[in-house]
Amino acid sequence: MTSTAAPTVAPPAFTCPKDMTYGPCGGVGADGACEVSVHRCTFLDAPVVRWAGAADRWPDRATRPATGAATRPATGSASLDLLALAAVRPVVVSAFPSRALDAESVTICAEIMQGTVDAVLAGDSGQARVQFPPAYRAHLIQAAGLPAWAGVTCRDRNRVALEGELAALAHVGVAGIHAVTGDHTLTGDRPDARAVFDLESTEVVALARRLGLTVSVAESPASPPVALRASRLAQKVRAGAQLCFPQYCGDVDDVRRFVDAAREAGADVPFLPGVPVVIDRPGAVQLASFAAAVLPTGYVESILAARDPYQAGVAAAIDYAEQLLDVDGVVGVLPAGASAPGSETAMAHALASIGRALGAGDGLGIPRTPRTS
Ligand code: SF4
């Protein structure tokens, strides 16, 4: 007898919404869920994919070849050589808290922080998806006398646009770039925008190194699969990453364990772990909501219980940073936080106080000599 039942069609297999090869990203939930789906992250049960591109050593900054006029620093720029400075004393690369699409806010915050930190990590504002392009933001910051370390994400630009952006950043003479894959558009205030993810962070590392840029990467030690995070970082280092800025991952011993594991896995690069900066309750709530973040035990609670949360937050960050700087392999710190909308200048002052207390921004920054050909 012939069956009249409709043929069964298997549902399509779940694939990474960011089309990643060298995943997982930092957005994996504590329960293993994908950043933007109810499905499990596709990388949880898979081995780390080995970097398949160039595994050679890149030329150092003194000997790397000139790659054309588009990548030469703009006239008069002399950006910070953070790796050289880190060999002399601990360094502070601070988050940069300006408003999105507001040049005046960028300049005001840069002027507050100038001379107090060694560079600022100018990533996208967490509160808006529409941003000034990284090179324009870096230009504004450096015009105020503050070295910029530009965040570059793969969310909104295909490989052609990324190549142009990186060339512009090289021309601006940024201190370095921080290559991240980026949050999916579905997680922000513009879910109507199509996510691009033509490349991912590991591939941007190699691209940026070819343009002579100094490149850092992130890693999320506390995000599943925790046991593979060190090996994943090692692939980014194989691709050319020169520094790692680990996401908040708990107490000082947790940071120490990750640094040790990463070095054992082959990621023997300088580390600048994140230092959470909390100055008000909205910022504390926002920090606690980051999927990849684990804060030090009792950290936020003690700040919010203090009579003056702003002062308590600054003091806690300085204390935690000083402890991190005692960890072998840690050459500096990255104070970063969140605060109530409209409090960007208050956060800039807090970050300036932290940098100053840690001895950064003292003029010891070793200028990179612009190429002349
Ligand atoms: S959590 Fe990130 S890496 Fe994993 S499947 Fe989702 S988007 Fe891809």
Short mmCIF file of C-alpha atoms and ligand atoms in Angstrom, two decimals:
data_model
loop_
_atom_site.label_atom_id
_atom_site.label_comp_id
_atom_site.label_asym_id
_atom_site.label_seq_id
_atom_site.Cartn_x
_atom_site.Cartn_y
_atom_site.Cartn_z
CA MET A 1 0.00 0.00 0.00
CA THR A 2 1.35 3.46 -0.90
CA SER A 3 1.61 6.01 1.93
CA THR A 4 -0.14 9.37 1.42
CA ALA A 5 1.77 11.09 4.26
CA ALA A 6 3.75 14.22 3.23
CA PRO A 7 7.50 13.62 3.05
CA THR A 8 9.30 14.73 6.17
CA VAL A 9 11.66 17.69 5.67
CA ALA A 10 14.42 18.00 8.23
CA PRO A 11 14.64 21.50 9.76
CA PRO A 12 17.75 23.38 8.69
CA ALA A 13 20.67 22.90 11.05
CA PHE A 14 21.46 25.86 13.29
CA THR A 15 24.54 27.71 12.11
CA CYS A 16 26.46 30.54 13.75
CA PRO A 17 24.55 33.82 13.13
CA LYS A 18 27.92 35.57 12.83
CA ASP A 19 29.19 33.02 10.33
CA MET A 20 32.30 32.48 12.46
CA THR A 21 35.01 29.93 11.81
CA TYR A 22 37.30 30.74 14.73
CA GLY A 23 34.52 30.97 17.32
CA PRO A 24 32.96 31.08 19.75
CA CYS A 25 32.37 34.77 20.27
CA GLY A 26 32.20 36.32 23.71
CA GLY A 27 28.41 36.42 23.73
CA VAL A 28 27.79 32.81 24.72
CA GLY A 29 25.40 32.71 27.68
CA ALA A 30 26.38 31.07 30.95
CA ASP A 31 24.02 28.22 29.99
CA GLY A 32 25.71 27.81 26.60
CA ALA A 33 22.96 29.59 24.64
CA CYS A 34 23.83 31.55 21.52
CA GLU A 35 24.02 35.33 21.87
CA VAL A 36 20.96 35.80 19.64
CA SER A 37 19.14 32.46 19.58
CA VAL A 38 17.61 29.86 21.85
CA HIS A 39 19.97 27.31 20.27
CA ARG A 40 23.22 26.21 21.86
CA CYS A 41 26.28 27.97 20.51
CA THR A 42 27.57 25.86 17.64
CA PHE A 43 31.14 25.93 18.98
CA LEU A 44 30.46 24.48 22.43
CA ASP A 45 31.21 20.88 21.59
CA ALA A 46 33.67 21.48 18.77
CA PRO A 47 37.45 21.66 18.94
CA VAL A 48 39.15 25.05 18.50
CA VAL A 49 39.80 25.73 14.83
CA ARG A 50 43.48 26.33 14.19
CA TRP A 51 44.38 29.59 12.41
CA ALA A 52 44.93 28.55 8.83
CA GLY A 53 46.41 31.75 7.47
CA ALA A 54 49.86 33.18 7.82
CA ALA A 55 51.52 31.74 10.90
CA ASP A 56 54.78 33.54 10.33
CA ARG A 57 56.15 36.29 12.53
CA TRP A 58 55.19 39.72 11.35
CA PRO A 59 57.92 42.31 10.93
CA ASP A 60 58.35 44.43 14.00
CA ARG A 61 57.53 48.10 13.82
CA ALA A 62 61.14 49.10 13.21
CA THR A 63 61.60 46.92 10.16
CA ARG A 64 58.15 46.49 8.66
CA PRO A 65 57.89 47.64 5.08
CA ALA A 66 56.07 50.75 4.01
CA THR A 67 52.87 49.65 2.30
CA GLY A 68 51.88 52.82 0.52
CA ALA A 69 50.82 56.38 1.09
CA ALA A 70 47.42 55.38 2.42
CA THR A 71 48.96 53.67 5.44
CA ARG A 72 51.49 56.32 6.34
CA PRO A 73 50.63 58.26 9.50
CA ALA A 74 49.27 61.70 8.74
CA THR A 75 51.73 64.56 8.88
CA GLY A 76 52.57 65.58 12.41
CA SER A 77 51.17 62.47 14.09
CA ALA A 78 53.46 60.51 16.39
CA SER A 79 51.49 57.81 18.05
CA LEU A 80 52.32 55.91 21.17
CA ASP A 81 54.38 52.71 21.04
CA LEU A 82 52.54 50.88 23.80
CA LEU A 83 54.61 47.70 23.58
CA ALA A 84 57.81 49.68 24.11
CA LEU A 85 56.26 51.62 26.98
CA ALA A 86 55.04 48.41 28.62
CA ALA A 87 58.66 47.26 28.79
CA VAL A 88 59.42 50.32 30.93
CA ARG A 89 56.46 50.51 33.32
CA PRO A 90 52.85 49.29 33.71
CA VAL A 91 50.53 50.86 31.16
CA VAL A 92 46.92 52.00 31.33
CA VAL A 93 44.68 51.85 28.30
CA SER A 94 41.38 53.22 29.45
CA ALA A 95 37.88 52.97 28.02
CA PHE A 96 36.59 56.17 26.44
CA PRO A 97 33.14 57.35 27.55
CA SER A 98 31.93 59.92 25.02
CA ARG A 99 28.45 60.17 23.52
CA ALA A 100 27.88 58.62 20.11
CA LEU A 101 27.76 61.06 17.15
CA ASP A 102 28.82 63.99 19.34
CA ALA A 103 32.19 65.50 18.37
CA GLU A 104 32.05 68.01 21.21
CA SER A 105 31.57 65.20 23.73
CA VAL A 106 34.54 63.34 22.23
CA THR A 107 36.75 66.41 22.55
CA ILE A 108 35.62 67.27 26.09
CA CYS A 109 36.21 63.71 27.36
CA ALA A 110 39.59 63.53 25.58
CA GLU A 111 40.70 66.80 27.13
CA ILE A 112 39.69 65.54 30.60
CA MET A 113 41.69 62.33 30.13
CA GLN A 114 44.69 63.75 28.26
CA GLY A 115 47.89 63.22 30.29
CA THR A 116 46.25 60.81 32.74
CA VAL A 117 46.22 57.52 30.81
CA ASP A 118 48.53 56.12 28.14
CA ALA A 119 45.83 55.60 25.52
CA VAL A 120 42.08 55.23 25.29
CA LEU A 121 40.26 52.28 23.80
CA ALA A 122 37.76 54.03 21.56
CA GLY A 123 35.22 51.34 20.88
CA ASP A 124 31.60 51.70 19.93
CA SER A 125 29.32 53.25 22.53
CA GLY A 126 27.32 50.51 24.20
CA GLN A 127 24.21 52.64 24.01
CA ALA A 128 24.00 53.26 20.28
CA ARG A 129 24.72 51.27 17.14
CA VAL A 130 25.11 54.30 14.86
CA GLN A 131 28.57 55.65 15.55
CA PHE A 132 31.20 57.89 14.04
CA PRO A 133 33.56 55.70 11.97
CA PRO A 134 36.55 54.55 14.08
CA ALA A 135 39.08 56.60 12.10
CA TYR A 136 37.13 59.84 12.52
CA ARG A 137 36.67 59.18 16.23
CA ALA A 138 40.39 58.44 16.59
CA HIS A 139 41.23 61.63 14.72
CA LEU A 140 39.12 63.71 17.12
CA ILE A 141 40.67 62.06 20.17
CA GLN A 142 44.25 62.43 18.97
CA ALA A 143 43.62 66.05 18.01
CA ALA A 144 42.98 66.61 21.72
CA GLY A 145 46.41 65.15 22.54
CA LEU A 146 45.31 61.69 23.66
CA PRO A 147 46.60 58.51 21.94
CA ALA A 148 43.73 56.45 20.54
CA TRP A 149 43.48 52.67 20.44
CA ALA A 150 40.63 52.11 18.01
CA GLY A 151 38.02 49.39 18.41
CA VAL A 152 37.13 47.77 15.10
CA THR A 153 34.16 45.40 14.80
CA CYS A 154 33.00 43.21 11.91
CA ARG A 155 29.28 43.78 12.48
CA ASP A 156 28.64 46.65 10.10
CA ARG A 157 31.38 46.47 7.48
CA ASN A 158 32.35 43.92 4.88
CA ARG A 159 35.99 43.15 4.14
CA VAL A 160 36.33 45.99 1.63
CA ALA A 161 34.98 48.56 4.08
CA LEU A 162 37.21 47.12 6.83
CA GLU A 163 40.28 47.42 4.62
CA GLY A 164 39.48 51.08 4.01
CA GLU A 165 38.83 51.71 7.70
CA LEU A 166 42.11 50.09 8.74
CA ALA A 167 44.03 52.09 6.13
CA ALA A 168 42.44 55.27 7.50
CA LEU A 169 43.40 54.29 11.06
CA ALA A 170 46.98 53.70 9.95
CA HIS A 171 46.98 57.13 8.30
CA VAL A 172 45.59 58.77 11.45
CA GLY A 173 48.50 57.14 13.32
CA VAL A 174 46.54 55.39 16.04
CA ALA A 175 48.45 53.73 18.85
CA GLY A 176 46.80 50.43 17.92
CA ILE A 177 43.58 48.73 17.00
CA HIS A 178 41.45 46.32 19.00
CA ALA A 179 40.01 43.68 16.67
CA VAL A 180 36.68 42.23 17.80
CA THR A 181 33.97 40.37 15.93
CA GLY A 182 31.32 42.46 17.69
CA ASP A 183 27.84 42.03 19.07
CA HIS A 184 25.09 41.01 16.66
CA THR A 185 22.80 43.81 15.43
CA LEU A 186 19.88 41.98 17.05
CA THR A 187 21.29 42.84 20.50
CA GLY A 188 21.32 46.62 20.09
CA ASP A 189 19.07 49.54 19.27
CA ARG A 190 19.13 48.86 15.50
CA PRO A 191 17.83 45.31 15.08
CA ASP A 192 16.52 46.38 11.65
CA ALA A 193 20.11 46.58 10.35
CA ARG A 194 21.49 43.58 8.50
CA ALA A 195 24.48 42.09 10.30
CA VAL A 196 27.51 41.75 8.01
CA PHE A 197 30.20 39.55 9.63
CA ASP A 198 32.03 39.07 6.34
CA LEU A 199 35.20 38.67 8.47
CA GLU A 200 35.72 37.93 12.14
CA SER A 201 38.24 39.21 14.68
CA THR A 202 40.94 36.62 13.97
CA GLU A 203 40.94 37.52 10.28
CA VAL A 204 40.98 41.26 11.02
CA VAL A 205 44.09 40.72 13.14
CA ALA A 206 46.04 39.44 10.13
CA LEU A 207 44.64 42.15 7.88
CA ALA A 208 45.61 44.92 10.31
CA ARG A 209 49.08 43.52 10.85
CA ARG A 210 49.69 43.58 7.13
CA LEU A 211 48.98 47.32 7.26
CA GLY A 212 51.58 47.77 9.98
CA LEU A 213 49.11 48.40 12.80
CA THR A 214 49.66 47.23 16.37
CA VAL A 215 46.82 44.85 17.21
CA SER A 216 45.11 43.71 20.39
CA VAL A 217 42.33 41.19 20.80
CA ALA A 218 39.77 40.37 23.44
CA GLU A 219 39.01 37.05 25.07
CA SER A 220 36.25 36.12 27.49
CA PRO A 221 37.79 33.68 29.98
CA ALA A 222 34.53 33.14 31.88
CA SER A 223 32.32 32.40 28.86
CA PRO A 224 31.57 28.82 27.80
CA PRO A 225 33.43 26.80 26.70
CA VAL A 226 35.77 28.02 29.45
CA ALA A 227 38.29 25.22 28.92
CA LEU A 228 38.86 26.24 25.29
CA ARG A 229 39.21 30.00 25.72
CA ALA A 230 42.99 29.93 26.17
CA SER A 231 43.47 27.86 23.01
CA ARG A 232 41.14 30.15 21.09
CA LEU A 233 43.25 33.14 22.11
CA ALA A 234 46.34 31.27 20.92
CA GLN A 235 44.86 31.15 17.40
CA LYS A 236 44.43 34.92 17.41
CA VAL A 237 48.07 35.22 18.45
CA ARG A 238 49.06 32.87 15.61
CA ALA A 239 47.18 35.26 13.30
CA GLY A 240 49.33 38.14 14.58
CA ALA A 241 47.70 39.56 17.73
CA GLN A 242 50.28 41.32 19.91
CA LEU A 243 48.32 42.03 23.11
CA CYS A 244 45.28 40.62 24.85
CA PHE A 245 42.64 42.64 26.70
CA PRO A 246 40.74 39.92 28.65
CA GLN A 247 37.13 40.64 29.58
CA TYR A 248 36.33 40.89 33.31
CA CYS A 249 36.60 37.33 34.59
CA GLY A 250 36.34 37.51 38.38
CA ASP A 251 38.91 37.69 41.14
CA VAL A 252 42.63 38.25 40.68
CA ASP A 253 43.31 34.51 40.95
CA ASP A 254 40.86 33.87 38.11
CA VAL A 255 42.80 36.30 35.93
CA ARG A 256 46.07 34.65 36.95
CA ARG A 257 44.74 31.20 36.02
CA PHE A 258 43.65 32.42 32.59
CA VAL A 259 46.95 34.16 31.84
CA ASP A 260 48.86 31.01 32.85
CA ALA A 261 46.62 28.81 30.70
CA ALA A 262 46.89 31.15 27.73
CA ARG A 263 50.69 31.22 27.87
CA GLU A 264 50.75 27.46 28.13
CA ALA A 265 48.51 27.25 25.06
CA GLY A 266 50.95 29.43 23.10
CA ALA A 267 49.42 32.89 23.61
CA ASP A 268 52.54 34.42 25.16
CA VAL A 269 51.57 38.06 24.71
CA PRO A 270 51.29 40.95 27.18
CA PHE A 271 47.92 41.05 29.00
CA LEU A 272 45.89 44.12 30.02
CA PRO A 273 42.89 42.73 31.93
CA GLY A 274 39.72 44.72 32.37
CA VAL A 275 39.13 46.66 35.59
CA PRO A 276 35.42 47.30 36.21
CA VAL A 277 34.65 50.93 36.97
CA VAL A 278 31.36 51.55 38.74
CA ILE A 279 30.34 55.08 39.72
CA ASP A 280 26.54 54.80 39.92
CA ARG A 281 23.69 52.29 40.11
CA PRO A 282 22.65 52.33 36.40
CA GLY A 283 26.24 51.56 35.45
CA ALA A 284 26.37 48.69 37.93
CA VAL A 285 23.20 47.19 36.47
CA GLN A 286 24.56 47.51 32.93
CA LEU A 287 27.90 45.90 33.84
CA ALA A 288 26.14 43.00 35.52
CA SER A 289 24.13 42.41 32.33
CA PHE A 290 27.19 41.72 30.12
CA ALA A 291 27.00 38.04 29.20
CA ALA A 292 30.76 37.59 29.12
CA ALA A 293 31.55 39.47 32.34
CA VAL A 294 32.20 38.07 35.80
CA LEU A 295 32.99 40.75 38.36
CA PRO A 296 35.24 40.31 41.42
CA THR A 297 33.48 38.89 44.47
CA GLY A 298 31.44 41.56 46.32
CA TYR A 299 32.90 44.34 44.15
CA VAL A 300 29.75 46.08 42.98
CA GLU A 301 27.84 45.47 46.20
CA SER A 302 30.44 47.23 48.36
CA ILE A 303 30.60 50.22 46.00
CA LEU A 304 26.83 50.68 45.92
CA ALA A 305 26.63 50.35 49.72
CA ALA A 306 29.16 53.16 50.20
CA ARG A 307 28.11 56.68 51.21
CA ASP A 308 29.76 58.04 48.03
CA PRO A 309 29.61 55.39 45.27
CA TYR A 310 31.69 57.55 42.92
CA GLN A 311 34.66 57.79 45.28
CA ALA A 312 34.24 54.17 46.37
CA GLY A 313 34.18 53.07 42.73
CA VAL A 314 37.39 54.91 41.89
CA ALA A 315 39.14 53.54 45.00
CA ALA A 316 37.99 49.97 44.29
CA ALA A 317 39.24 50.17 40.71
CA ILE A 318 42.68 51.42 41.78
CA ASP A 319 42.98 48.69 44.41
CA TYR A 320 41.93 45.92 42.01
CA ALA A 321 44.23 47.26 39.27
CA GLU A 322 47.23 47.28 41.60
CA GLN A 323 46.57 43.64 42.49
CA LEU A 324 46.28 42.69 38.83
CA LEU A 325 49.60 44.36 38.05
CA ASP A 326 51.29 41.85 40.37
CA VAL A 327 50.21 38.97 38.12
CA ASP A 328 53.01 37.57 35.99
CA GLY A 329 52.25 38.36 32.34
CA VAL A 330 50.05 41.36 33.13
CA VAL A 331 51.75 44.51 31.83
CA GLY A 332 48.90 46.93 32.30
CA VAL A 333 45.20 47.32 32.90
CA LEU A 334 42.12 48.46 31.04
CA PRO A 335 39.74 50.36 33.33
CA ALA A 336 36.29 50.34 31.78
CA GLY A 337 32.78 50.59 33.02
CA ALA A 338 29.33 51.87 32.43
CA SER A 339 27.39 54.75 33.91
CA ALA A 340 24.07 56.51 33.63
CA PRO A 341 23.34 58.17 30.26
CA GLY A 342 24.55 61.77 30.38
CA SER A 343 27.33 61.04 32.88
CA GLU A 344 30.09 60.71 30.29
CA THR A 345 32.20 63.52 31.74
CA ALA A 346 31.85 62.11 35.27
CA MET A 347 33.11 58.77 33.97
CA ALA A 348 35.95 60.52 32.12
CA HIS A 349 37.00 62.19 35.38
CA ALA A 350 36.82 58.83 37.20
CA LEU A 351 38.97 57.13 34.57
CA ALA A 352 41.43 60.03 34.67
CA SER A 353 41.73 59.70 38.45
CA ILE A 354 42.37 55.96 38.16
CA GLY A 355 45.00 56.41 35.45
CA ARG A 356 46.75 59.14 37.36
CA ALA A 357 46.84 57.05 40.55
CA LEU A 358 48.41 54.19 38.60
CA GLY A 359 51.18 56.44 37.25
CA ALA A 360 50.03 56.53 33.63
CA GLY A 361 50.08 59.45 31.22
CA ASP A 362 53.34 60.76 32.64
CA GLY A 363 54.83 61.69 29.31
CA LEU A 364 56.98 58.56 29.15
CA GLY A 365 55.01 57.47 26.09
CA ILE A 366 57.59 56.66 23.45
CA PRO A 367 56.54 58.27 20.19
CA ARG A 368 56.55 56.18 17.08
CA THR A 369 58.61 57.73 14.33
CA PRO A 370 56.39 58.40 11.33
CA ARG A 371 57.63 56.78 8.14
CA THR A 372 58.93 59.15 5.55
CA SER A 373 58.43 57.04 2.47
S1 SF4 B 1 27.16 32.45 20.60
FE1 SF4 B 1 28.35 33.61 19.11
S2 SF4 B 1 29.79 32.13 18.22
FE2 SF4 B 1 28.17 30.95 19.25
S3 SF4 B 1 26.70 30.50 17.62
FE3 SF4 B 1 26.01 32.38 18.64
S4 SF4 B 1 26.90 34.08 17.48
FE4 SF4 B 1 27.98 32.19 16.88
#
